[in-house]
mmCIF file with all atom_site columns, C-alpha atoms and ligand atoms in Angstrom:
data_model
loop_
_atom_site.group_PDB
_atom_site.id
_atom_site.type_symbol
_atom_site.label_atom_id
_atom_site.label_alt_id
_atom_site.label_comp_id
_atom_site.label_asym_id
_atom_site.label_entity_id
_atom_site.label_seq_id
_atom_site.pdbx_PDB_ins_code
_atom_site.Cartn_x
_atom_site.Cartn_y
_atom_site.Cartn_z
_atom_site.occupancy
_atom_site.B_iso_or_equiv
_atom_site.pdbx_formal_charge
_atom_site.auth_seq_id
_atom_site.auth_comp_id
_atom_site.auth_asym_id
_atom_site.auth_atom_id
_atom_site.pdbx_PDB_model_num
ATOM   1   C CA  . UNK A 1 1   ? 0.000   0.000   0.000   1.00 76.00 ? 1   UNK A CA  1
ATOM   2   C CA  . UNK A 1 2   ? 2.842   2.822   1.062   1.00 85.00 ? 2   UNK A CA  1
ATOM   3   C CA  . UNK A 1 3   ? 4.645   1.345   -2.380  1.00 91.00 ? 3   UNK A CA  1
ATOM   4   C CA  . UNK A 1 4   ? 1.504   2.008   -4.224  1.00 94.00 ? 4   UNK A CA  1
ATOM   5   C CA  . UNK A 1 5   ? 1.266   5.766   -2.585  1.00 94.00 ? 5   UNK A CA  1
ATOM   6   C CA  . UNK A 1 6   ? 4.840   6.367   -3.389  1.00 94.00 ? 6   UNK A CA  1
ATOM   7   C CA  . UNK A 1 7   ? 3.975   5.236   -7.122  1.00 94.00 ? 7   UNK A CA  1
ATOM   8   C CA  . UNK A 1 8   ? 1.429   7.296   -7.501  1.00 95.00 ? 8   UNK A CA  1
ATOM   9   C CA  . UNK A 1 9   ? 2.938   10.208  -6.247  1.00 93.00 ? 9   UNK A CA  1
ATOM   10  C CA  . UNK A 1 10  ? 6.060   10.110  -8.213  1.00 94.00 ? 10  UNK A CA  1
ATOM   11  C CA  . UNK A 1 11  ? 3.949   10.011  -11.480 1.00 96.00 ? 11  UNK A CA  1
ATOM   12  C CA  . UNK A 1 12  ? 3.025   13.045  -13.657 1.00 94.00 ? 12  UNK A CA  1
ATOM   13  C CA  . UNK A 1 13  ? -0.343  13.071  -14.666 1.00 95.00 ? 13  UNK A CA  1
ATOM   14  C CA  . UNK A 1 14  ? -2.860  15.115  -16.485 1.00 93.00 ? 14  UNK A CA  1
ATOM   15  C CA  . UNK A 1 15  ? -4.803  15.930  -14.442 1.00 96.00 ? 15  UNK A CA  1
ATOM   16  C CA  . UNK A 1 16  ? -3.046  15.624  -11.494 1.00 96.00 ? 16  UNK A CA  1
ATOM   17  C CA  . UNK A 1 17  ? -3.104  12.869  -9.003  1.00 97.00 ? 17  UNK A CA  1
ATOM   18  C CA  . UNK A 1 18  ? -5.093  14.198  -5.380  1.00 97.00 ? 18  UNK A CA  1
ATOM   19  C CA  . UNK A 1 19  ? -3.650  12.964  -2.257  1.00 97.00 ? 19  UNK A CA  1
ATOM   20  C CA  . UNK A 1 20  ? -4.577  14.003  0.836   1.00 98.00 ? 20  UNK A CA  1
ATOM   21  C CA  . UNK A 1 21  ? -2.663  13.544  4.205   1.00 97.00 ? 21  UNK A CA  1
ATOM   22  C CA  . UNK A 1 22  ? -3.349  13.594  8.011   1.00 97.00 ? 22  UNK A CA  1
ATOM   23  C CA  . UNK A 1 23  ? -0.909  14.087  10.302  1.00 96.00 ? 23  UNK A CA  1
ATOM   24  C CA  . UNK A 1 24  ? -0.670  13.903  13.853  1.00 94.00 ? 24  UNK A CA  1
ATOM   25  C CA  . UNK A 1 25  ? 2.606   15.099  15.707  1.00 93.00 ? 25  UNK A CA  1
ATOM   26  C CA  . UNK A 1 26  ? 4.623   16.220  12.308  1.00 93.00 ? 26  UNK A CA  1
ATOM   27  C CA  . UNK A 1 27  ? 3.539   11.840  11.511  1.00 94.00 ? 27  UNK A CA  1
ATOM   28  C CA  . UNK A 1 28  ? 1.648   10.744  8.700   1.00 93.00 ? 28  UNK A CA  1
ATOM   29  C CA  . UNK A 1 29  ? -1.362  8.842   10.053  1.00 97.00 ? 29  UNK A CA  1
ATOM   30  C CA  . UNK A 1 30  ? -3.880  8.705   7.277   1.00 97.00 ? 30  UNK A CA  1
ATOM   31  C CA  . UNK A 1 31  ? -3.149  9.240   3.400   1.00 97.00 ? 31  UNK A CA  1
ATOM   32  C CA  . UNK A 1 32  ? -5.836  8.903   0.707   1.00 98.00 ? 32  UNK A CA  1
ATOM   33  C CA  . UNK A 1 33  ? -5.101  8.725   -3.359  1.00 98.00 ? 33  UNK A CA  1
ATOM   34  C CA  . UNK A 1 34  ? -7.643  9.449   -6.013  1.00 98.00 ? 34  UNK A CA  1
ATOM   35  C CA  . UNK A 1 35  ? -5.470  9.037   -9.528  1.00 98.00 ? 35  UNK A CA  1
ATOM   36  C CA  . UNK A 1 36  ? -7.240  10.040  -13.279 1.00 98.00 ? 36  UNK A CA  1
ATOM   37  C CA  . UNK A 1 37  ? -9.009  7.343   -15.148 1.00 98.00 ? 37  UNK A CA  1
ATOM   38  C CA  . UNK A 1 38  ? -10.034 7.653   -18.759 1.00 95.00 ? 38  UNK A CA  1
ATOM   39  C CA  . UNK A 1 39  ? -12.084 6.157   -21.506 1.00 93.00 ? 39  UNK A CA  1
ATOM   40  C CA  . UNK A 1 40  ? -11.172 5.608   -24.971 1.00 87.00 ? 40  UNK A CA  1
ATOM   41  C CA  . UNK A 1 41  ? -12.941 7.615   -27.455 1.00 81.00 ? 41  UNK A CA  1
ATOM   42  C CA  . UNK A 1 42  ? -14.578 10.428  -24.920 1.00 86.00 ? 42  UNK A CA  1
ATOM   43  C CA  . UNK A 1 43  ? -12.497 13.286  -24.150 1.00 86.00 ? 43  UNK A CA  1
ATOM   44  C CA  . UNK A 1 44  ? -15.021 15.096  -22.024 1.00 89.00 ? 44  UNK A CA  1
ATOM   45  C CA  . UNK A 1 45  ? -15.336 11.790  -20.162 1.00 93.00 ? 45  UNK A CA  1
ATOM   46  C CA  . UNK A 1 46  ? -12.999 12.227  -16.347 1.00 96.00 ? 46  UNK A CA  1
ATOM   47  C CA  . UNK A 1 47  ? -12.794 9.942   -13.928 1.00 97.00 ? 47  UNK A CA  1
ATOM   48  C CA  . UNK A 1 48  ? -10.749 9.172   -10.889 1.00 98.00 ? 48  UNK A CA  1
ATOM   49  C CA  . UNK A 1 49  ? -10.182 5.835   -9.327  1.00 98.00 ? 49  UNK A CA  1
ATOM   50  C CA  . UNK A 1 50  ? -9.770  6.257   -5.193  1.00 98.00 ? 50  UNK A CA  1
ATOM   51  C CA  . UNK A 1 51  ? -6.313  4.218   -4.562  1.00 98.00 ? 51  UNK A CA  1
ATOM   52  C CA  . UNK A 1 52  ? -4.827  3.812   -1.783  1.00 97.00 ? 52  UNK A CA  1
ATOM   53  C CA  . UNK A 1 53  ? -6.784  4.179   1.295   1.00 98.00 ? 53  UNK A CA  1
ATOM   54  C CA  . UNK A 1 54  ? -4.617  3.581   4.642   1.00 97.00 ? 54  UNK A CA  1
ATOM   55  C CA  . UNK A 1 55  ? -4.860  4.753   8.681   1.00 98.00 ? 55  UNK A CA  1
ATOM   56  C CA  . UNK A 1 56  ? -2.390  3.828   10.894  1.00 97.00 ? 56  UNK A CA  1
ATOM   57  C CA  . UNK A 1 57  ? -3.562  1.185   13.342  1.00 97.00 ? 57  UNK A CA  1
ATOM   58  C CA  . UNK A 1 58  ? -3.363  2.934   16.461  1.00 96.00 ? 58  UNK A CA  1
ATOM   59  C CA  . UNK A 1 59  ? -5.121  5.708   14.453  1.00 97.00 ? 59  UNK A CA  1
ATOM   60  C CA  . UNK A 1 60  ? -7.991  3.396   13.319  1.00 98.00 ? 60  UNK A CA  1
ATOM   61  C CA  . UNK A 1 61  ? -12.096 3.869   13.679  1.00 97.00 ? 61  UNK A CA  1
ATOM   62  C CA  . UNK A 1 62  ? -11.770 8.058   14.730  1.00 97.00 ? 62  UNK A CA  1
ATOM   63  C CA  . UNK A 1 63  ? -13.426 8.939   11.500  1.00 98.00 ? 63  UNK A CA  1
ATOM   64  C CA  . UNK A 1 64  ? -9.744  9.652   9.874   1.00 98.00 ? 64  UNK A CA  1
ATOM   65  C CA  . UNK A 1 65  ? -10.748 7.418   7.102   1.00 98.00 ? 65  UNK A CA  1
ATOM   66  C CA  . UNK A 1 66  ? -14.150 8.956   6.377   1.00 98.00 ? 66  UNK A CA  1
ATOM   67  C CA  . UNK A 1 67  ? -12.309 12.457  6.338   1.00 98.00 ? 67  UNK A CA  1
ATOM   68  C CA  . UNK A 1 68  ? -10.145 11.590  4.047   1.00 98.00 ? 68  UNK A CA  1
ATOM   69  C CA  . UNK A 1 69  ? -12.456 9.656   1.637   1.00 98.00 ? 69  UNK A CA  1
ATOM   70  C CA  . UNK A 1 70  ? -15.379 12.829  2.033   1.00 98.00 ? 70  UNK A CA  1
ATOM   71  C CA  . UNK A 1 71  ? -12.351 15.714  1.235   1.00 98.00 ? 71  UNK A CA  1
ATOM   72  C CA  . UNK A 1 72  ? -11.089 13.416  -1.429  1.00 98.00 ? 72  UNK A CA  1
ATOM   73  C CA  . UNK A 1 73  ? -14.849 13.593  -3.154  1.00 98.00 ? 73  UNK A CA  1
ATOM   74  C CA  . UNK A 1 74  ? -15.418 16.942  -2.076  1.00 98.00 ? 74  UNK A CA  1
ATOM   75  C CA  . UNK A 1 75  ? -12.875 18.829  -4.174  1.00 98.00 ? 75  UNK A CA  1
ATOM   76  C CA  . UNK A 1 76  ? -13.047 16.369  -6.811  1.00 98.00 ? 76  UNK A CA  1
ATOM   77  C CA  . UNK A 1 77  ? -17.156 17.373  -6.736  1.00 98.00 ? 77  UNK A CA  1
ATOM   78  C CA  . UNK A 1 78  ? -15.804 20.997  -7.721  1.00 96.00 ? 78  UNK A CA  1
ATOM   79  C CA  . UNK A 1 79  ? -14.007 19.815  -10.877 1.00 96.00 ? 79  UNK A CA  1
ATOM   80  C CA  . UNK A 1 80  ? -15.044 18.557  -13.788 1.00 95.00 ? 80  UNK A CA  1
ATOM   81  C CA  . UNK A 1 81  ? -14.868 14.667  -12.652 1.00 97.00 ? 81  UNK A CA  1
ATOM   82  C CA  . UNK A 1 82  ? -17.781 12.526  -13.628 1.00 97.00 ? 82  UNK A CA  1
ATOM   83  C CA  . UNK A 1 83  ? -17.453 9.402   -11.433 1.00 97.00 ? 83  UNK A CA  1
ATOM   84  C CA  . UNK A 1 84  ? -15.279 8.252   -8.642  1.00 98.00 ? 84  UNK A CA  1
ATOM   85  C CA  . UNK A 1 85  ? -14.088 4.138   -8.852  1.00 98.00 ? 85  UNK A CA  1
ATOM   86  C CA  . UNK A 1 86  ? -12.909 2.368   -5.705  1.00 98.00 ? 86  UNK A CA  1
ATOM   87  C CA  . UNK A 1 87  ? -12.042 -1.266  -5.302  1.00 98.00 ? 87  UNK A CA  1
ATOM   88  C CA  . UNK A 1 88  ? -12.600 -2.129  -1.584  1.00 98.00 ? 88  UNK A CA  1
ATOM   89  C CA  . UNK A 1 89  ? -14.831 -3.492  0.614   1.00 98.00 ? 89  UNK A CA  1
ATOM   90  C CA  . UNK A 1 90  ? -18.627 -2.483  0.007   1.00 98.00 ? 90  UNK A CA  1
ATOM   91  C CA  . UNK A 1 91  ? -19.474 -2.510  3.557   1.00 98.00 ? 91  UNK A CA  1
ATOM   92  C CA  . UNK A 1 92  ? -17.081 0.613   4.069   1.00 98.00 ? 92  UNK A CA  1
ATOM   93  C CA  . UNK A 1 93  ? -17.233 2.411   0.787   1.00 98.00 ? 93  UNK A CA  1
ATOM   94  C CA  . UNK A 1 94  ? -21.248 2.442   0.715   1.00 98.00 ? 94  UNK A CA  1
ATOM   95  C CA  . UNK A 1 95  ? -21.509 4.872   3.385   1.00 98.00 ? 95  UNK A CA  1
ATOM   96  C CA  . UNK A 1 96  ? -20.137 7.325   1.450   1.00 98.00 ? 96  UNK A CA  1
ATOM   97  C CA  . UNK A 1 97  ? -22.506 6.699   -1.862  1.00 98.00 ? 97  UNK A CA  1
ATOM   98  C CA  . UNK A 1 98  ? -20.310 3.990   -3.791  1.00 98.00 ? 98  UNK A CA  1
ATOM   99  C CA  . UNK A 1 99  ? -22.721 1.032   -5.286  1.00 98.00 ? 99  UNK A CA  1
ATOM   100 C CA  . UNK A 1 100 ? -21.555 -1.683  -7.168  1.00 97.00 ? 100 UNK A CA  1
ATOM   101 C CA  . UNK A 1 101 ? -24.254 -0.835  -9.793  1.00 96.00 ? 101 UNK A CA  1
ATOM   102 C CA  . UNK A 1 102 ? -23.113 2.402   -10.468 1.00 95.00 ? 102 UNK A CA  1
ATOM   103 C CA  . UNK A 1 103 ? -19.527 0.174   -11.855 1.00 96.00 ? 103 UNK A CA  1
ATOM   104 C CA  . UNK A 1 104 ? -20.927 -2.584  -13.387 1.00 94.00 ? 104 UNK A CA  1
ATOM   105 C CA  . UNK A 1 105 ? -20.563 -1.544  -16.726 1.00 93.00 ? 105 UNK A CA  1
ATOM   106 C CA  . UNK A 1 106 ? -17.492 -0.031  -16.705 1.00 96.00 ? 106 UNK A CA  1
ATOM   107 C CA  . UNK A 1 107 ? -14.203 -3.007  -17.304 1.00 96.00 ? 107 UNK A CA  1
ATOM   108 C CA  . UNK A 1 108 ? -11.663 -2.783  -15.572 1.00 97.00 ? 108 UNK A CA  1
ATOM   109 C CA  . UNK A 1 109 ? -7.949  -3.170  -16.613 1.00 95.00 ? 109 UNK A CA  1
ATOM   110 C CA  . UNK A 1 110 ? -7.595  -6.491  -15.282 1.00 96.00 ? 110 UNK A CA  1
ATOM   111 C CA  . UNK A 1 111 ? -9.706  -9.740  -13.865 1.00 95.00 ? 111 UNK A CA  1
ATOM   112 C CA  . UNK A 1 112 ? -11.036 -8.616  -10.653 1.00 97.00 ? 112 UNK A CA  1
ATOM   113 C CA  . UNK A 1 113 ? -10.300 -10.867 -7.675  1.00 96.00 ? 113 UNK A CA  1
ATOM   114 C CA  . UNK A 1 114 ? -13.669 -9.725  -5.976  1.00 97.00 ? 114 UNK A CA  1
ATOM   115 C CA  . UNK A 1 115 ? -15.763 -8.344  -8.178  1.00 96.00 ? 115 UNK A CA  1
ATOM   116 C CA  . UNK A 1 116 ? -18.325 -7.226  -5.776  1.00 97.00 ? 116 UNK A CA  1
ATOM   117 C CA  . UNK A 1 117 ? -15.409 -4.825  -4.684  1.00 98.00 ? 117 UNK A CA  1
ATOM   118 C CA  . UNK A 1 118 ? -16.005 -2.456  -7.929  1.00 98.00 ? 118 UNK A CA  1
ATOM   119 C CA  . UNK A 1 119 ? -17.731 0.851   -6.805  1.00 98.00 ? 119 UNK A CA  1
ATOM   120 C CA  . UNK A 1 120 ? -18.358 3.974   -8.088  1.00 98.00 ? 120 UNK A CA  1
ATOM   121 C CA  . UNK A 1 121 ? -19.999 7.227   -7.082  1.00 98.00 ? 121 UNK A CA  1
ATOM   122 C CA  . UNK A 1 122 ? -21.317 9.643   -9.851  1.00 97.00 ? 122 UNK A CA  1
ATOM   123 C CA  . UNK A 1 123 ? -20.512 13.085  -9.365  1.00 98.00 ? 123 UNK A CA  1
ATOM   124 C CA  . UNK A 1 124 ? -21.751 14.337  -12.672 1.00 96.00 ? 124 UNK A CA  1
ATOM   125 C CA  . UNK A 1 125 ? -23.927 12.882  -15.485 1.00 90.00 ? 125 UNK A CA  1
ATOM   126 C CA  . UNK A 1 126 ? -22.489 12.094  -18.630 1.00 84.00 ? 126 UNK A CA  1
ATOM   127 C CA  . UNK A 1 127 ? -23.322 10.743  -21.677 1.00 77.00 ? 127 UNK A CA  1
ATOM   128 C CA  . UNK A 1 128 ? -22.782 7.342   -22.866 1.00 75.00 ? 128 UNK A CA  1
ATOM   129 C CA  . UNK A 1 129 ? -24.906 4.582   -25.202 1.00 72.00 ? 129 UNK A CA  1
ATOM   130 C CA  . UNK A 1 130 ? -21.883 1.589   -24.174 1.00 74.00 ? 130 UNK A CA  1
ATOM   131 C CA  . UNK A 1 131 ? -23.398 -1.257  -22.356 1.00 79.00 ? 131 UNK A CA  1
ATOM   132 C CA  . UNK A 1 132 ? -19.645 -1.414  -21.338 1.00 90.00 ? 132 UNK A CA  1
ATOM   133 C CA  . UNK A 1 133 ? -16.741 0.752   -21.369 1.00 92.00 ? 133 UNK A CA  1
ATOM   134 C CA  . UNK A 1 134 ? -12.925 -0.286  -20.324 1.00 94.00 ? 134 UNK A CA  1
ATOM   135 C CA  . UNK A 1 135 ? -11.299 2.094   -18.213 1.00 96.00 ? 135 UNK A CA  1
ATOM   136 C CA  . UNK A 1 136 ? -8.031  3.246   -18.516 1.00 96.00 ? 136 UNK A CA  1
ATOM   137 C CA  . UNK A 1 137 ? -5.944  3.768   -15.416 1.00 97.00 ? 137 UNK A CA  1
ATOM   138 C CA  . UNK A 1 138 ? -2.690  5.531   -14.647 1.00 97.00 ? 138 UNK A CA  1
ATOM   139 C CA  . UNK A 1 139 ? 0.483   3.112   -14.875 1.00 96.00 ? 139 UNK A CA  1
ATOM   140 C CA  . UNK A 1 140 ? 1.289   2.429   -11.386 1.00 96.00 ? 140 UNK A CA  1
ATOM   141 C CA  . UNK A 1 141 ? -2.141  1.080   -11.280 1.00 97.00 ? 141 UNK A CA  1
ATOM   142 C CA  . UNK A 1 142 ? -1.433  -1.052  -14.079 1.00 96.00 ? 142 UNK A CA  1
ATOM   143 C CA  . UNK A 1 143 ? -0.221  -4.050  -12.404 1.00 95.00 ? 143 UNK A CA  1
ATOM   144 C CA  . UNK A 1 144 ? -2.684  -7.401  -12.352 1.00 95.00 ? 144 UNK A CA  1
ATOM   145 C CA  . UNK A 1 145 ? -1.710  -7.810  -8.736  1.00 95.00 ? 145 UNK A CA  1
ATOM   146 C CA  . UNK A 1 146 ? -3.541  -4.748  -7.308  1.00 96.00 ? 146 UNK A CA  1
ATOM   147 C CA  . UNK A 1 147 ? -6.946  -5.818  -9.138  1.00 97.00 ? 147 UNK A CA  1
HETATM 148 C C1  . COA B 2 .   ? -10.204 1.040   5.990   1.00 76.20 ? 201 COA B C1  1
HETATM 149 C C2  . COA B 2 .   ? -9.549  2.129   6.824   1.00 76.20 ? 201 COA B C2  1
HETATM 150 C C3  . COA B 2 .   ? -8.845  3.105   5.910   1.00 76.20 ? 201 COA B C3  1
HETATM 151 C C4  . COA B 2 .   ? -10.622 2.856   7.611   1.00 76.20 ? 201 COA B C4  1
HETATM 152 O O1  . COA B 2 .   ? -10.019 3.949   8.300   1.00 76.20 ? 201 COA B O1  1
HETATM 153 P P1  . COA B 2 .   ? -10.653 4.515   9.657   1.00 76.20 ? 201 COA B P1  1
HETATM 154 O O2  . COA B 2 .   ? -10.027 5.814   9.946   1.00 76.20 ? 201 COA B O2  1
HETATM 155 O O3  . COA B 2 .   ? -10.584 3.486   10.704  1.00 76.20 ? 201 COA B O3  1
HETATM 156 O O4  . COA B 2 .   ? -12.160 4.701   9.193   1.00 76.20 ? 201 COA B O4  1
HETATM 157 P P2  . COA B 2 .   ? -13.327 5.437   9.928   1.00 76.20 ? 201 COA B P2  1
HETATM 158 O O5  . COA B 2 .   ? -12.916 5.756   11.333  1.00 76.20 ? 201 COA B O5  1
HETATM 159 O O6  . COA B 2 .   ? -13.799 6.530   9.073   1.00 76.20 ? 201 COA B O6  1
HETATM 160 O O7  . COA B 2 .   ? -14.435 4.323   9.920   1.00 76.20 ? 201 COA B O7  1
HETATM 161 C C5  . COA B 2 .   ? -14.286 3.235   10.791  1.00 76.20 ? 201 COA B C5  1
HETATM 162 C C6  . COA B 2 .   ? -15.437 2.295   10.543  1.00 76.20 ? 201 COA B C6  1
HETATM 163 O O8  . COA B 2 .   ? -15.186 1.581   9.337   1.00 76.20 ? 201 COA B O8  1
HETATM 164 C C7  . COA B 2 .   ? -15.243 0.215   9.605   1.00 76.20 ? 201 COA B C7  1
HETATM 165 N N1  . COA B 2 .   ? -14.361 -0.491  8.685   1.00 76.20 ? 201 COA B N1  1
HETATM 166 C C8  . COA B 2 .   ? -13.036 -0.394  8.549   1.00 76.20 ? 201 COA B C8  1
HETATM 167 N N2  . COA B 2 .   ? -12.618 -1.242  7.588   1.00 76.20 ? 201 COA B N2  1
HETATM 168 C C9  . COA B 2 .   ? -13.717 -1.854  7.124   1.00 76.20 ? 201 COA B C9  1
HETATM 169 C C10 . COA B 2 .   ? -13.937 -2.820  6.148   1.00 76.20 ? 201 COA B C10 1
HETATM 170 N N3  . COA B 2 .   ? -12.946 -3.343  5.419   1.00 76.20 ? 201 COA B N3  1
HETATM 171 N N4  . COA B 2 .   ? -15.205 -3.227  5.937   1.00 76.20 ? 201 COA B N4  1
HETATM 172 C C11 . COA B 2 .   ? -16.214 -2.709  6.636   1.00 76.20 ? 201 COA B C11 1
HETATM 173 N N5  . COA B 2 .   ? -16.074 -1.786  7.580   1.00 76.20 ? 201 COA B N5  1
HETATM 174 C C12 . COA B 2 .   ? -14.829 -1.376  7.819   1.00 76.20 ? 201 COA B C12 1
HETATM 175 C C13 . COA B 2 .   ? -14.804 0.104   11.040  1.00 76.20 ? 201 COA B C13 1
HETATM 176 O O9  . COA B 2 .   ? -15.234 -1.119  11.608  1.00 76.20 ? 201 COA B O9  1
HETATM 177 C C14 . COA B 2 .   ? -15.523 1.291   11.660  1.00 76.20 ? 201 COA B C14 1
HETATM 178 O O10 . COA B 2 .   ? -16.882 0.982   11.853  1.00 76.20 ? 201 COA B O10 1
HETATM 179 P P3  . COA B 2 .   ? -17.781 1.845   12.879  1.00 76.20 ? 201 COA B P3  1
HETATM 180 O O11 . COA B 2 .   ? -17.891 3.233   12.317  1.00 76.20 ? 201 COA B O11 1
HETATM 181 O O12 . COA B 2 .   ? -19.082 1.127   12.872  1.00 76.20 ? 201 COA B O12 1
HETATM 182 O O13 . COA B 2 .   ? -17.027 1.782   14.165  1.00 76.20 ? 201 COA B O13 1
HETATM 183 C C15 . COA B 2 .   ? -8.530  1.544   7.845   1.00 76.20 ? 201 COA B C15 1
HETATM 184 O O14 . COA B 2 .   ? -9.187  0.552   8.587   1.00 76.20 ? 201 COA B O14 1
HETATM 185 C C16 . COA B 2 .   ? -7.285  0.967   7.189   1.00 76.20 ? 201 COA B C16 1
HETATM 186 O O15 . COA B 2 .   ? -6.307  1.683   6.941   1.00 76.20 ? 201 COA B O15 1
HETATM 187 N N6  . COA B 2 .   ? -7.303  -0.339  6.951   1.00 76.20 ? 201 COA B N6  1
HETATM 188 C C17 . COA B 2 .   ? -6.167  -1.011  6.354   1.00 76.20 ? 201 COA B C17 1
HETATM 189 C C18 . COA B 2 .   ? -5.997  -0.633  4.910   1.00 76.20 ? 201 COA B C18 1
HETATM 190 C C19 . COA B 2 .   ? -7.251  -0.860  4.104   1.00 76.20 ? 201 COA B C19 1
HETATM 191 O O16 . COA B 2 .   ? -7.930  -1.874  4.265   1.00 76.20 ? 201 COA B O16 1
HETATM 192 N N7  . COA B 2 .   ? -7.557  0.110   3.246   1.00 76.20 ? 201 COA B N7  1
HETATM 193 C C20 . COA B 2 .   ? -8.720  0.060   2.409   1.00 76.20 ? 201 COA B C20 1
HETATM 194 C C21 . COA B 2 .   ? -8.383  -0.609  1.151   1.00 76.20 ? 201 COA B C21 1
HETATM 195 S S1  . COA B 2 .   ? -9.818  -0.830  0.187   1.00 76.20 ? 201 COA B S1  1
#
């Protein structure tokens, strides 16, 4: 997971790459990614896949998490980002709006291990007639392990 943050954060991208950090005693004690996706063929299409999520144990069920994740789809809300994608546990990530539904027809990069893990949250409508549409993540996301 700290790999994964360091990956992402080393890597340009357009547009940029949100992370958000909490910090407690000049410590990092919660960290949150939300990295571009794309589609092929729709320009005015934006995503942005939520990637890594982490709280340090001792840290752990304050509501650092939930900060993090609501800030994260806060200032994304004030962009021009249609949906947010997360790949997690449903019975954390639906209390903040992701449904499985919302994913379903949108392929990820590689085979899911747990496909009832695929979320999304809209944030704006957008226009699409696909039944399915692959996403396209940013490359330190492109590894079959992390899916
Ligand atoms: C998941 C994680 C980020 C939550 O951070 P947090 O600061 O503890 O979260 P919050 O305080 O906002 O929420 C805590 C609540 O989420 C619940 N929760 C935590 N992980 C959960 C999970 N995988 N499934 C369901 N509920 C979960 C806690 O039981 C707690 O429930 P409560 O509100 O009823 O007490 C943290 O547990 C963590 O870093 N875990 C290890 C890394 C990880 O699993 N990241 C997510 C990858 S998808």
């Amino acid at each position: 997971m700290a790999k994964l943050a360091t990956d992402l954060l080393s890597e340009q991208t357009t547009p940029p790459t949100i992370s958000l950090l909490v910090e407690s005693n000049n410590s990092a004690i919660g960290h949150v990614a939300f990295s571009p996706v794309t589609i092929d063929n729709n320009r005015d299409f934006q995503g942005y896949i939520l990637a890594p999520l982490a709280v340090v144990p001792d840290y752990q069920k304050h509501g650092i998490g939930s900060k993090l994740v609501e800030a994260g789809i806060e200032q994304l809300s004030d962009t021009n980002t249609h949906i947010i994608f997360v790949y997690g546990d449903p019975r954390y990530y639906s209390r903040f709006g992701f449904t499985a539904e919302t994913a379903e027809h949108f392929i990820t990069p590689y085979r899911l291990e747990y496909p009832a893990g695929w979320q999304a949250l809209i944030l704006k409508a957008y226009a699409s007639e696909d039944a399915s549409i692959t996403i396209n993540c940013v490359r330190s996301l492109q590894k079959p392990a992390l899916w």
